Each structure stands twice: as C-alpha cells, then as structure tokens.
XYZ file of C-alpha atoms in Angstrom:
672
model
C -1.926 -27.067 -32.876
C -2.944 -29.307 -35.757
C -2.064 -26.884 -38.579
C 1.192 -27.848 -40.290
C 3.884 -25.182 -40.357
C 4.338 -23.827 -43.882
C 7.733 -22.196 -44.226
C 7.038 -20.921 -47.729
C 3.509 -20.890 -49.284
C 3.299 -21.863 -52.910
C 2.180 -18.282 -53.705
C 2.981 -15.839 -50.878
C 0.694 -13.227 -52.490
C -2.286 -15.550 -52.607
C -5.059 -14.258 -50.290
C -5.379 -16.366 -47.179
C -2.019 -18.056 -47.664
C -0.918 -19.294 -44.234
C 2.307 -18.063 -42.665
C 4.260 -18.977 -39.587
C 2.206 -18.928 -36.397
C 2.392 -15.948 -34.038
C 4.641 -16.458 -31.024
C 2.743 -18.012 -28.103
C 1.406 -15.659 -25.375
C 2.018 -12.574 -27.563
C -0.875 -11.486 -29.782
C 0.052 -10.536 -33.352
C 3.330 -10.616 -35.180
C 5.146 -7.682 -33.576
C 8.020 -7.618 -36.015
C 5.747 -7.330 -39.060
C 2.638 -5.499 -37.908
C 3.999 -3.171 -35.238
C 4.503 -3.690 -31.488
C 2.251 -6.276 -29.865
C 0.254 -5.388 -26.772
C 2.249 -6.141 -23.639
C 1.015 -9.163 -21.749
C 2.074 -10.845 -18.548
C 4.287 -13.862 -19.246
C 3.330 -17.211 -17.710
C 5.091 -18.552 -14.670
C 8.292 -20.513 -15.464
C 6.756 -23.907 -14.922
C 3.965 -23.073 -17.380
C 6.268 -22.128 -20.243
C 6.346 -24.905 -22.780
C 9.867 -24.648 -24.249
C 13.333 -23.722 -23.123
C 13.651 -21.317 -25.982
C 10.655 -19.313 -24.771
C 11.962 -19.363 -21.195
C 15.175 -17.817 -22.495
C 13.364 -15.051 -24.390
C 11.061 -14.236 -21.450
C 14.061 -13.991 -19.124
C 15.855 -11.710 -21.562
C 12.751 -9.571 -21.830
C 12.477 -9.160 -18.070
C 16.177 -8.276 -17.787
C 16.087 -5.977 -20.781
C 13.301 -3.865 -19.366
C 14.435 -4.157 -15.717
C 11.002 -5.262 -14.674
C 9.984 -3.884 -11.275
C 7.940 -6.830 -9.988
C 9.159 -9.959 -11.855
C 12.637 -11.378 -11.713
C 14.198 -13.237 -14.603
C 16.132 -15.511 -12.297
C 13.319 -18.153 -11.822
C 13.117 -18.468 -15.625
C 16.851 -19.128 -15.859
C 16.632 -21.612 -13.019
C 13.801 -23.411 -14.789
C 15.950 -23.629 -17.896
C 18.715 -25.310 -15.882
C 16.237 -27.590 -14.159
C 15.195 -28.923 -17.588
C 18.716 -28.891 -19.057
C 21.521 -28.443 -16.470
C 24.078 -27.677 -19.161
C 22.101 -25.052 -21.174
C 24.796 -22.614 -22.273
C 22.612 -19.505 -22.745
C 21.345 -19.740 -19.161
C 24.840 -20.318 -17.754
C 26.238 -17.377 -19.752
C 23.549 -14.985 -18.608
C 23.809 -16.128 -15.002
C 27.553 -15.656 -15.236
C 27.078 -12.067 -16.384
C 24.583 -11.375 -13.594
C 26.894 -12.892 -10.956
C 29.837 -10.856 -12.296
C 27.824 -7.662 -12.003
C 27.094 -8.592 -8.363
C 30.837 -9.050 -7.712
C 30.202 -12.760 -7.061
C 33.214 -13.778 -9.148
C 33.343 -17.406 -8.036
C 29.765 -17.940 -9.200
C 30.430 -16.006 -12.377
C 33.409 -18.217 -13.177
C 31.474 -21.388 -12.382
C 28.603 -20.479 -14.745
C 30.979 -19.299 -17.479
C 32.930 -22.565 -17.392
C 29.671 -24.547 -17.421
C 28.591 -22.608 -20.532
C 31.956 -23.322 -22.170
C 31.697 -27.015 -21.442
C 28.584 -27.168 -23.599
C 29.503 -24.571 -26.243
C 32.975 -26.001 -26.912
C 31.911 -29.637 -27.029
C 32.010 -29.602 -30.848
C 34.374 -26.729 -31.618
C 37.057 -25.068 -29.438
C 35.946 -21.617 -30.594
C 32.155 -21.228 -30.257
C 30.133 -18.776 -32.311
C 29.621 -16.541 -29.259
C 32.634 -15.412 -27.243
C 30.745 -14.045 -24.235
C 31.388 -17.028 -21.997
C 35.147 -16.903 -22.699
C 35.103 -13.170 -21.939
C 33.190 -13.617 -18.678
C 35.471 -16.423 -17.541
C 38.523 -14.269 -18.298
C 37.139 -11.199 -16.540
C 36.137 -13.261 -13.486
C 39.644 -14.740 -13.257
C 41.121 -11.249 -13.441
C 38.953 -10.132 -10.525
C 40.018 -13.237 -8.620
C 43.667 -12.275 -9.133
C 44.404 -15.165 -11.551
C 45.834 -13.146 -14.456
C 47.831 -15.999 -16.038
C 44.718 -18.176 -16.242
C 42.665 -15.303 -17.617
C 44.920 -14.417 -20.576
C 44.141 -17.364 -22.905
C 40.390 -17.042 -22.275
C 40.447 -13.317 -23.143
C 42.437 -14.067 -26.259
C 39.937 -16.723 -27.348
C 36.997 -14.363 -26.722
C 38.488 -11.918 -29.218
C 37.661 -14.324 -32.044
C 34.009 -13.149 -31.788
C 33.663 -9.689 -33.311
C 30.839 -8.761 -30.940
C 33.134 -9.164 -27.933
C 36.538 -8.580 -29.578
C 36.968 -4.988 -28.430
C 36.181 -5.692 -24.767
C 38.307 -8.846 -24.750
C 41.337 -7.184 -26.392
C 41.112 -4.183 -24.066
C 40.960 -6.427 -20.975
C 43.858 -8.475 -22.325
C 45.911 -5.323 -22.884
C 45.203 -4.198 -19.345
C 46.326 -7.582 -18.063
C 49.536 -7.531 -20.200
C 50.382 -4.020 -19.039
C 49.755 -4.938 -15.415
C 52.065 -7.939 -15.697
C 54.840 -5.837 -17.256
C 54.294 -7.150 -20.761
C 53.975 -3.593 -22.040
C 55.122 -4.206 -25.604
C 52.638 -7.061 -26.034
C 49.964 -4.755 -24.611
C 50.816 -2.085 -27.208
C 50.528 -4.678 -29.975
C 47.165 -5.875 -28.613
C 45.901 -2.319 -28.517
C 47.073 -1.806 -32.070
C 44.944 -4.737 -33.144
C 42.007 -3.378 -31.143
C 42.187 0.081 -32.738
C 42.691 -1.340 -36.200
C 39.376 -3.168 -35.870
C 37.574 -0.499 -33.780
C 39.001 2.973 -34.338
C 36.321 4.559 -32.153
C 37.491 2.731 -29.002
C 38.794 5.805 -27.213
C 39.388 3.853 -23.979
C 41.831 1.631 -25.835
C 43.477 4.648 -27.480
C 43.926 6.278 -24.076
C 45.562 3.163 -22.672
C 47.841 3.014 -25.745
C 48.836 6.656 -25.165
C 49.539 5.966 -21.505
C 51.799 3.029 -22.395
C 53.620 5.068 -25.039
C 54.205 7.826 -22.496
C 55.440 5.213 -20.018
C 58.128 4.005 -22.432
C 59.089 7.581 -23.371
C 57.493 7.689 -26.835
C 55.846 11.078 -26.334
C 55.559 11.984 -30.011
C 53.513 8.939 -30.907
C 51.474 9.374 -27.705
C 50.677 12.975 -28.684
C 49.395 11.812 -32.093
C 47.138 9.219 -30.461
C 45.814 11.738 -27.947
C 45.199 14.393 -30.612
C 43.130 11.932 -32.626
C 41.148 10.916 -29.528
C 40.441 14.513 -28.512
C 39.345 15.355 -32.027
C 36.711 12.655 -31.655
C 35.841 13.489 -28.020
C 37.186 16.845 -26.717
C 35.888 15.961 -23.192
C 37.705 12.602 -22.886
C 38.951 12.976 -19.328
C 41.707 10.346 -19.535
C 43.057 11.821 -22.779
C 43.030 15.310 -21.274
C 44.841 14.050 -18.181
C 47.520 12.356 -20.288
C 47.865 15.562 -22.307
C 48.790 17.416 -19.151
C 45.555 19.366 -18.928
C 43.174 19.677 -15.972
C 40.356 17.521 -17.374
C 37.622 18.125 -14.828
C 36.561 19.655 -11.524
C 34.528 16.536 -10.792
C 36.228 14.255 -8.270
C 34.315 11.205 -9.513
C 35.760 11.586 -13.002
C 39.262 12.062 -11.631
C 38.753 8.846 -9.640
C 37.696 7.049 -12.847
C 40.930 8.160 -14.520
C 42.919 6.881 -11.565
C 41.231 3.495 -11.762
C 42.004 3.195 -15.481
C 45.655 3.746 -14.703
C 45.545 1.315 -11.767
C 44.034 -1.427 -13.931
C 46.973 -1.037 -16.299
C 49.488 -1.378 -13.470
C 50.649 2.268 -13.817
C 50.828 2.703 -10.073
C 52.602 6.077 -9.884
C 50.295 7.719 -12.400
C 47.292 6.194 -10.632
C 48.412 7.663 -7.306
C 48.837 11.135 -8.873
C 45.257 10.925 -10.223
C 43.978 9.756 -6.824
C 45.648 12.769 -5.203
C 43.809 15.018 -7.664
C 40.509 13.232 -6.957
C 41.038 13.828 -3.246
C 41.704 17.544 -3.748
C 38.644 17.985 -5.965
C 36.471 16.081 -3.495
C 37.217 18.692 -0.818
C 35.490 21.360 -2.954
C 32.661 19.274 -4.465
C 29.348 21.061 -5.066
C 26.221 20.263 -3.041
C 24.528 17.105 -4.143
C 27.607 15.460 -5.686
C 28.578 12.075 -4.353
C 31.370 12.039 -1.777
C 34.280 9.895 -2.995
C 36.677 10.937 -0.242
C 36.680 7.617 1.672
C 36.819 5.657 -1.606
C 39.858 7.607 -2.734
C 41.647 6.532 0.460
C 40.657 2.898 0.002
C 41.898 2.964 -3.601
C 45.113 4.694 -2.522
C 45.755 1.872 -0.068
C 45.301 -0.698 -2.784
C 47.535 1.160 -5.246
C 50.259 1.721 -2.667
C 50.185 -1.981 -1.725
C 50.488 -2.927 -5.404
C 53.479 -0.589 -5.698
C 55.159 -2.345 -2.747
C 54.667 0.506 -0.295
C 52.924 -1.514 2.406
C 53.323 0.866 5.371
C 51.909 3.757 3.361
C 49.054 1.483 2.252
C 48.068 0.767 5.847
C 48.133 4.491 6.608
C 45.921 5.222 3.596
C 43.382 2.635 4.673
C 43.345 4.229 8.114
C 42.786 7.640 6.545
C 39.551 6.411 5.000
C 37.935 6.547 8.436
C 39.016 10.133 8.981
C 37.327 11.604 5.909
C 33.675 12.582 6.216
C 31.522 9.660 5.110
C 28.185 11.384 4.366
C 26.885 10.786 0.833
C 29.625 8.240 0.078
C 28.298 5.390 -2.077
C 30.452 2.798 -3.828
C 29.246 2.222 -7.367
C 31.990 0.338 -9.252
C 33.300 -3.203 -9.081
C 36.654 -1.586 -8.455
C 35.167 0.047 -5.355
C 33.969 -3.330 -4.090
C 37.381 -4.876 -4.680
C 39.117 -2.056 -2.889
C 36.813 -2.324 0.105
C 37.254 -6.088 0.243
C 41.030 -5.738 0.180
C 40.906 -3.083 2.918
C 38.886 -5.415 5.101
C 41.359 -8.222 4.552
C 44.042 -5.951 6.024
C 41.892 -4.146 8.603
C 38.896 -6.376 9.550
C 37.575 -3.869 12.129
C 37.007 -1.013 9.652
C 33.355 -0.213 10.314
C 33.071 2.250 7.478
C 34.372 -0.313 4.949
C 31.827 -2.854 6.230
C 29.062 -0.262 5.943
C 29.944 0.872 2.414
C 30.303 -2.708 1.261
C 26.865 -3.494 2.752
C 25.285 -0.628 0.851
C 26.640 -1.930 -2.458
C 25.763 -5.539 -1.772
C 22.136 -4.764 -0.862
C 21.669 -2.658 -3.978
C 22.972 -5.566 -6.088
C 20.661 -8.188 -4.557
C 23.220 -9.858 -2.265
C 21.068 -8.955 0.653
C 22.050 -11.535 3.234
C 25.713 -10.640 2.603
C 24.767 -6.990 3.026
C 23.061 -7.596 6.359
C 26.164 -9.422 7.622
C 28.352 -6.453 6.577
C 26.044 -3.929 8.258
C 25.960 -5.912 11.481
C 29.769 -5.932 11.488
C 29.745 -2.241 10.815
C 27.589 -1.488 13.870
C 30.219 -3.027 16.111
C 32.798 -0.538 14.887
C 31.051 2.682 13.703
C 31.261 5.868 15.755
C 29.930 8.639 13.473
C 26.180 9.233 14.297
C 25.176 9.776 10.637
C 26.614 6.428 9.579
C 25.156 4.654 12.586
C 21.740 6.072 11.659
C 22.076 5.004 8.062
C 23.201 1.455 8.867
C 20.437 1.011 11.484
C 17.870 2.304 8.998
C 19.047 -0.148 6.364
C 19.022 -3.003 8.854
C 15.465 -2.066 9.802
C 14.299 -2.335 6.190
C 16.159 -5.602 5.784
C 14.655 -6.984 9.019
C 11.167 -6.312 7.676
C 11.593 -7.201 4.020
C 14.191 -9.923 4.173
C 13.900 -11.475 7.621
C 10.129 -10.942 8.255
C 10.850 -9.479 11.679
C 8.912 -6.216 12.193
C 9.836 -6.072 15.862
C 13.534 -6.064 15.067
C 12.864 -3.418 12.436
C 11.303 -1.192 15.076
C 14.295 -1.591 17.356
C 16.664 -0.589 14.548
C 14.582 2.477 13.803
C 14.724 3.467 17.455
C 18.539 3.264 17.276
C 18.573 5.232 14.007
C 16.425 7.997 15.454
C 18.550 8.103 18.611
C 21.537 8.856 16.349
C 19.650 11.318 14.110
C 16.485 12.487 15.909
C 15.837 15.379 13.494
C 15.831 13.286 10.344
C 12.330 13.635 8.802
C 12.898 10.669 6.460
C 13.610 8.366 9.413
C 10.562 9.715 11.234
C 8.374 9.014 8.190
C 9.665 5.470 7.728
C 9.329 4.680 11.449
C 5.717 5.927 11.336
C 4.952 3.749 8.306
C 6.396 0.749 10.137
C 4.316 1.574 13.234
C 1.159 1.667 11.090
C 1.982 -1.714 9.556
C 2.552 -3.144 13.038
C -0.942 -2.085 14.112
C -0.205 1.097 16.055
C -3.360 3.109 16.736
C -3.763 6.511 15.115
C -3.582 8.085 18.574
C -0.214 6.404 19.272
C 1.140 7.518 15.889
C -0.029 11.091 16.489
C 1.590 11.091 19.920
C 4.921 10.134 18.310
C 4.637 12.778 15.571
C 3.255 15.760 17.429
C 6.438 16.408 19.359
C 7.920 18.344 16.414
C 5.415 19.496 13.826
C 8.068 21.563 12.063
C 9.878 18.301 11.385
C 6.657 16.731 10.171
C 6.223 19.576 7.743
C 9.590 19.037 6.116
C 8.315 16.182 3.889
C 5.070 15.909 1.944
C 4.801 12.164 2.536
C 5.283 12.541 6.314
C 2.738 15.362 6.506
C 0.176 13.308 4.495
C 0.695 10.396 6.872
C 0.139 12.744 9.834
C -3.030 14.166 8.231
C -4.336 10.680 7.652
C -3.908 9.844 11.293
C -5.726 13.062 12.258
C -8.604 12.021 10.002
C -8.683 8.568 11.660
C -9.147 10.402 14.969
C -11.875 12.660 13.554
C -9.721 15.798 13.853
C -10.680 17.124 10.428
C -10.493 20.849 11.176
C -6.967 20.510 12.532
C -5.979 18.496 9.465
C -7.456 21.145 7.136
C -5.338 23.807 8.817
C -2.163 21.944 7.825
C -3.106 21.317 4.217
C -4.671 24.606 3.104
C -2.169 26.861 1.382
C 0.679 24.330 1.265
C 2.050 23.459 -2.182
C 2.597 19.721 -2.524
C 4.972 18.079 -5.010
C 3.989 14.682 -6.455
C 6.289 11.850 -5.471
C 6.738 8.351 -6.819
C 4.469 5.910 -5.047
C 2.355 8.748 -3.639
C 0.050 9.191 -6.577
C -3.373 10.190 -5.286
C -2.492 10.230 -1.587
C -2.651 14.033 -1.166
C -5.989 14.247 -2.995
C -7.309 11.304 -0.959
C -6.545 12.955 2.380
C -8.013 16.256 1.137
C -11.204 14.440 0.188
C -11.332 12.727 3.559
C -10.964 16.074 5.332
C -13.670 17.740 3.297
C -16.088 14.812 3.600
C -15.464 14.556 7.344
C -16.216 18.259 7.836
C -19.291 17.976 5.616
C -20.658 15.097 7.687
C -20.126 17.115 10.834
C -21.884 20.126 9.312
C -24.850 17.991 8.270
C -25.113 16.549 11.742
C -25.101 20.137 13.112
C -27.890 21.041 10.614
C -25.626 23.269 8.548
C -26.164 21.960 4.997
C -24.864 25.100 3.344
C -21.526 24.739 5.123
C -21.494 21.059 4.123
C -21.991 21.994 0.499
C -19.082 24.411 0.655
C -16.752 21.685 1.969
C -18.012 19.236 -0.697
C -17.538 21.741 -3.475
C -13.914 22.109 -2.293
C -13.511 18.323 -2.468
C -14.989 18.191 -5.948
C -12.763 21.029 -7.197
C -9.496 20.585 -5.220
C -7.016 23.447 -5.090
C -4.084 23.356 -7.511
C -1.685 23.477 -4.566
C -2.365 19.783 -3.966
C -0.255 19.089 -7.049
C -2.625 16.480 -8.536
C -6.126 16.033 -9.860
C -8.576 13.148 -9.610
C -8.203 10.228 -12.002
C -11.130 9.965 -14.428
C -11.780 6.356 -13.280
C -11.648 7.115 -9.553
C -14.733 6.232 -7.515
C -16.455 9.442 -6.284
C -19.559 7.835 -4.821
C -18.862 9.157 -1.309
C -18.615 12.708 -2.595
C -21.784 12.401 -4.700
C -23.672 10.733 -1.868
C -22.872 13.545 0.566
C -23.634 16.215 -2.014
C -27.015 14.606 -2.430
C -27.530 14.554 1.349
C -26.597 18.239 1.595
C -28.943 19.172 -1.231
C -31.772 17.171 0.352
C -31.217 18.909 3.679
C -31.470 22.253 1.868
C -34.722 21.176 0.285
C -33.297 20.782 -3.241
C -34.819 17.410 -3.945
C -34.161 17.267 -7.696
C -30.459 18.117 -7.169
C -30.209 15.499 -4.461
C -31.738 12.962 -6.765
C -29.134 13.623 -9.464
C -26.229 13.344 -7.028
C -27.549 10.060 -5.540
C -28.053 8.614 -9.014
C -24.478 9.524 -9.892
C -23.238 7.941 -6.668
C -25.223 4.768 -7.390
C -23.429 4.353 -10.714
C -19.958 4.709 -9.161
C -19.270 1.088 -8.224
C -15.840 0.263 -9.657
C -12.655 2.171 -8.766
C -9.149 2.978 -9.855
C -6.778 2.182 -7.012
C -3.101 1.197 -6.890
C -2.736 2.186 -10.523
C -5.346 -0.391 -11.654
C -9.086 -0.704 -12.218
C -10.915 -2.855 -9.663
C -14.610 -3.846 -9.812
C -15.215 -2.878 -6.169
C -13.457 -0.871 -3.489
C -14.025 0.579 -0.024
C -16.154 3.296 -1.702
C -18.661 0.838 -3.193
C -20.656 0.992 0.058
C -21.519 4.613 -0.776
C -23.095 3.445 -4.028
C -25.183 0.997 -1.985
C -26.268 3.767 0.381
C -27.203 5.957 -2.600
C -29.388 3.126 -3.920
C -31.147 3.006 -0.549
C -31.609 6.791 -0.692
C -33.306 6.333 -4.079
C -35.587 3.633 -2.712
C -33.878 0.875 -4.709
C -33.114 -1.375 -1.775
C -33.223 -4.559 -3.846
C -30.473 -3.235 -6.118
C -28.431 -2.285 -3.020
C -28.882 -5.822 -1.690
C -27.806 -7.288 -5.000
C -24.731 -5.063 -5.128
C -23.803 -6.098 -1.591
C -24.081 -9.759 -2.526
C -21.951 -9.215 -5.623
C -19.252 -7.505 -3.581
C -19.257 -10.199 -0.930
C -19.039 -12.861 -3.622
C -16.145 -10.972 -5.195
C -14.376 -10.821 -1.861
C -14.844 -14.564 -1.332
C -13.467 -15.322 -4.772
C -10.645 -12.878 -4.223
C -9.698 -14.557 -0.958
C -9.368 -17.943 -2.651
C -7.337 -16.672 -5.582
C -3.520 -16.838 -5.267
C -2.215 -13.375 -4.459
C 0.519 -11.960 -6.652
C 1.981 -8.537 -7.267
C 0.493 -6.967 -10.383
C 2.861 -7.567 -13.281
C 2.305 -4.032 -14.575
C 2.619 -2.279 -11.177
C 5.685 -0.085 -11.255
C 4.913 2.756 -8.872
C 3.123 1.610 -5.732
C 3.891 2.671 -2.158
C 4.296 -0.980 -1.145
C 7.117 -1.373 -3.662
C 9.196 1.554 -2.366
C 9.919 0.814 1.291
C 8.347 -2.116 3.101
C 7.395 -5.159 1.025
C 4.612 -7.242 2.454
C 3.795 -10.661 1.164
C 1.074 -10.123 -1.492
C -1.222 -12.532 0.347
C -0.805 -10.622 3.630
C -1.505 -7.335 1.898
C -4.532 -8.748 0.084
C -5.936 -10.305 3.282
C -5.569 -7.005 5.134
C -7.420 -5.137 2.400
C -10.107 -7.775 2.158
C -10.753 -7.586 5.884
C -11.054 -3.793 5.619
C -13.565 -4.080 2.751
C -15.663 -6.536 4.791
C -15.610 -4.181 7.742
C -16.995 -1.488 5.439
C -19.719 -3.819 4.211
C -20.650 -4.919 7.765
C -20.744 -1.281 8.884
C -23.018 -0.407 6.000
C -25.363 -3.295 6.822
C -25.663 -2.164 10.423
C -26.265 1.480 9.486
C -29.150 0.655 7.140
C -31.509 0.435 10.090
C -31.262 4.222 10.387
C -32.856 4.713 6.974
C -36.656 4.466 6.790
C -38.779 5.191 3.751
C -37.897 8.522 2.107
C -36.346 9.962 5.286
C -32.550 10.469 5.031
C -30.409 10.070 8.092
C -26.745 10.885 7.375
C -24.198 8.463 8.687
C -22.629 9.650 11.926
C -20.307 6.740 12.664
C -16.648 7.352 12.009
C -15.048 5.596 9.088
C -12.857 2.569 9.866
C -9.218 3.344 10.565
C -7.128 3.040 7.414
C-alpha cells in the first residue's frame, strides 16, 4: 500500500524492476502470466472501489454463476454513485431481457443522463440502443427512432441499431427509408444476413424481384441454410415448426402482416407433425396469429385466433422469446380469463427471475385451466415457489397433492413430493407407505428409486433394498453424484452388521467386499477423497471375528486414518463418518486419541455453528440447488445437529467396548 505506482521503470529489463501491482483479490497477473487461480470475490460492501465492483459483476454475469448473483454488486455501485452509467446500462440490459421494459427504459435514460452530460454522442451507444429497443417494445416507435439512430454512431452497436431502426421504419410504412437504412447497414457489415433478408423482403414487397433475387443469392451463398432467405426464395426452408415461427416473427416485426400470417400457417402445419422431444409451438402460433391479425385490422379473426390457442394441445409448450411474452401479454389484454396464456407467461417469468409476477400468473391460471396436464404443471410450479420463494412448506405440500391428483402416474411429481415430505420431517415409514403403492412407478426414475432405497435403509430393511438395486443399471444425473454409491454402501454395511450379529463373519466379509468393489451397474465409483472409515471398520470387525487378527489390525488402522471427507463436492475436515475413525481407534486401544478426535470434532461443530452460513461459491451441482432451496443456515444447522447425534451415539456405545474385546455396534444408524 505504501509502494508508489511506477508506470514505466527507468529500465524495464533491469532485474527486480517494479511493475504495476496485481489486481486485488486475484493472485498473479492473469493477462501476462496465464490464467489466475479462481477465487471467491468479496461481498459487495467489502469491495473497495466502484471499478472493481463493476468488474466482479461482469465476471459473475459472464460466467452465469450458479450461486452468486451480480445484482447486489450493481446495487452497491448505485448506492455509492446513483448515476453510475455502467451500472444503469447493465441493469437496463438485464431488465430488457426479463421483459421489464419500463425498468429497462428507466435505467437506460439514467445512464444517458450521465454519459451525455458532456457530449450528446457518448463513446458507447449501448444505452441509446437499449432505450430505443425498450420504447419499441412499449409501442412508442416515434420516440424510439432518434435513439436508435444515435446508437448507430457507435460501431460496436451500429448493426443492431440500424437493423432495429429499419424494422421500425418498415413497420411504420417508411419502406424506402428502411431500404436506405439497410443499405447503410450492409455497406458497413456485409455479413449481416438478417439485414440482407429484411432488405430482400422489402424489395419483394415493392415488386423489385430482380434485386431481391440478387440479395438472396448472395445470402444463400454465405449461408445455404438461412431459413428466412430460403422462405423468401420460395423454397420450403425447414420441417421444424420453431424455425418457421422465427421466420414469421421476423416478417411481423417489419410490419409485413400478410407474409407473416403465411409463415404462421406453415409453422402451424409443421407443428402437427413435429418429432418426439421437439417443443410444441402450437399455442404460441395461435397467439402470434391473433396479434398479427389485429395489427392487420382483422379484429374478429384475431379474437378467434386467440380462442384457438386454448384448443391446441399445450403439452411441452414453452415460450422462449420476448416476442412470445409480448404476444401472451396482448392476448391477456383482450381475453383476461385465458388460463393457458397466464400459465405460459408464468413459466417464462419464473425462468427469468420475475418470480413473484410468475406466481401471480400461475394463480390466475389455476382459476381457468381445465386440462389435467397443465393443472399438474402449474400446481407443481406453485409448490416449488411456495417453498423456495414464500417459505411455506405446508402450502407446497398442498400444491403437490393437487398436482398428483391431476397426474397420479407422474414419477417426477412423486419424487419431488417425497423430497418435500422428507424436508418437512416425514418419518421413513410414512414415506415408504406413500411410495409402496406403485413400485413400478418408483422404478421409472433413478432418483426416485434411490430415495426409496434410502428410506428402506432407514427402516433397517436392507435385504429388500438390495433386491431393488442388484442388476439395475443406473445413469448418473446432475446433483445426484455419489447418491447411488452411498445407498449401495449403506445396504452392504447394514447387511454386514446383521451378519456379524448373527455370528456369520464370512457372509459379512462378502457384503463388505461388494461395498469396497461396487458393481459397474451403479454408474459411478468412489471419489478418492471419500471417507471409507465405516467400511474399513466393519472389515476389521469381520476379520477379527474370523480370527484374522493381523488383517483386522490393518483395516482398523486404515479406518482410524480416515477422518476428513469429500461431501457435497468439497473437502471437509469431519463428517458423519468420522465417528467410525474414533471407534477404530478404540478397537486399537488408542482411547486417548479417540477422545482427542471427539473433542476436535465437537470444537469444529461449535465453530461451524457460529460462522455465518453461505452457499459455497464453487458449488455448481448440488441436490439442494436443483429443486428446493433451503436457507444455508437452516441446512447447516440441520447437518450440524445430525453430526452431534452421531457423536452422542458413539459416546454412549463406547461402554460396550472393554479391553481387547470387540462388540460390534447393533444400534441402527440415525435417520438421514
């Protein structure tokens, strides 16, 4: 902090000549010496400068970080400087992407107030572009035009601004001006095929087919699969309804209503024959038809088209474009009781972090929906929102009941309802009672079957659990890393304990060998850092019961060394398995070391309880991130309590060990 900054040393080749300091919080100079090691950025209030806040926020957005939002960093920037233009510009872009056009316009204008204070044309045209695009979405084309024109002064945004301006000019019947604007666009950016396609469409509209053919030929030479160019050339560009819908929306944005309706008709026909797995755009085509017909002055036909949207099958229909959102919003202005439109809008809003708005849309949808599949989907989404957003697990359970009433044979709903029941404290017996009614359904999903097997283990029904897992091929799934192997190990260890209690050490060894060398059908292998103290402890117990003292000694020594663990994709100094290392130390006659390890773990738990709980910055694939999101403190407290139960249980069971005599634990493990 006291070293003066030397911009240019007297001799840059002189050994030890100082250079600019490395960026704070990032070790090394990444740009000169290779990538720096990733580190967790400080919390917004701890960042020293606005400039660093901006760069951290851009970093989090750029890499779409799973557990840290950039928004608090932008808000901290504005807290320190309410007019900071970079923050307002970025927040405008984020609001625009969420279809929150009023907020996008507000932030864009705030950015312009600062960036145009000294010059009417700032060095960066993004704020002008965002303001213009927001005004277009708000239906204020005349106000948008000068902002889009000004944005075109910046080369980095010129193509997008000129194209949007040409769309606006075409839509407002200034077709010749639009052609001139597109000419300027293509002169500066000859690779802008979208602009070339719009130019060809406008040339065709005014009857200049020869020039249009030349433009289209050049475009197709660059991109033979350009769907819009193929459509304008009179060819069948695709068998994909989603691409045909994209072409229709390009034509709609240019105010070419008749051509847009023709493309929508084609999208509707293709949607009827879509392959399995392809998104269903049928309802969206009807909503877009209504909007296009209304724009063309055919109001009665528009109302009929909006009504048709409810007659098309809605399964697998997901809006994905801002144009979809605008079409749904317009349909609801005309037909406020359209349950499907409310539902589809809610899906989009929730995915784009407008979650309270989404919940309001879904609740409106439930008042109108009749199709069971859609009722089930909306209730399921409301259940997740009730838990994650409104902190109301009881309401979530009620919504899952309604969802399952609409779709009782949906294994995904059954799995999620079971996970919710577990979080609400349902006993393993109660969960099993809910799942055992249809075991074929349970077997449809690996995650549901693993949850069922875990409940069987909690009830001590290890043989039954083993029957369900042997011979089945599991496929790894995101967030389920290690869960199949964990339940297999629990089954094998549970059966081994039972065999030892029945004085069958050879059978116990067989089960433990299977745990140590799991079958390939489980789809995963044990992480090198995973704690295997329980397995080693029991293998030692089995060897001792068979009279193989030296082998038992080796296994117990291995168990005693296995203290740390790798859980939740991270290394932790202690875990639920550490108690097995303590037991192994007792087996070895090293009770003082076991006592010391117990004290260390209890001290760690105390310190852990007093440390603020946060989600691991580097956690990207955890079960708790995929469905129900508990407060990190709640999750940490639940886990800490479980660890203490394990420690207390170990302390009580020590009385059964005397001298060199080994008594295997018979108590059941705590419910997980």
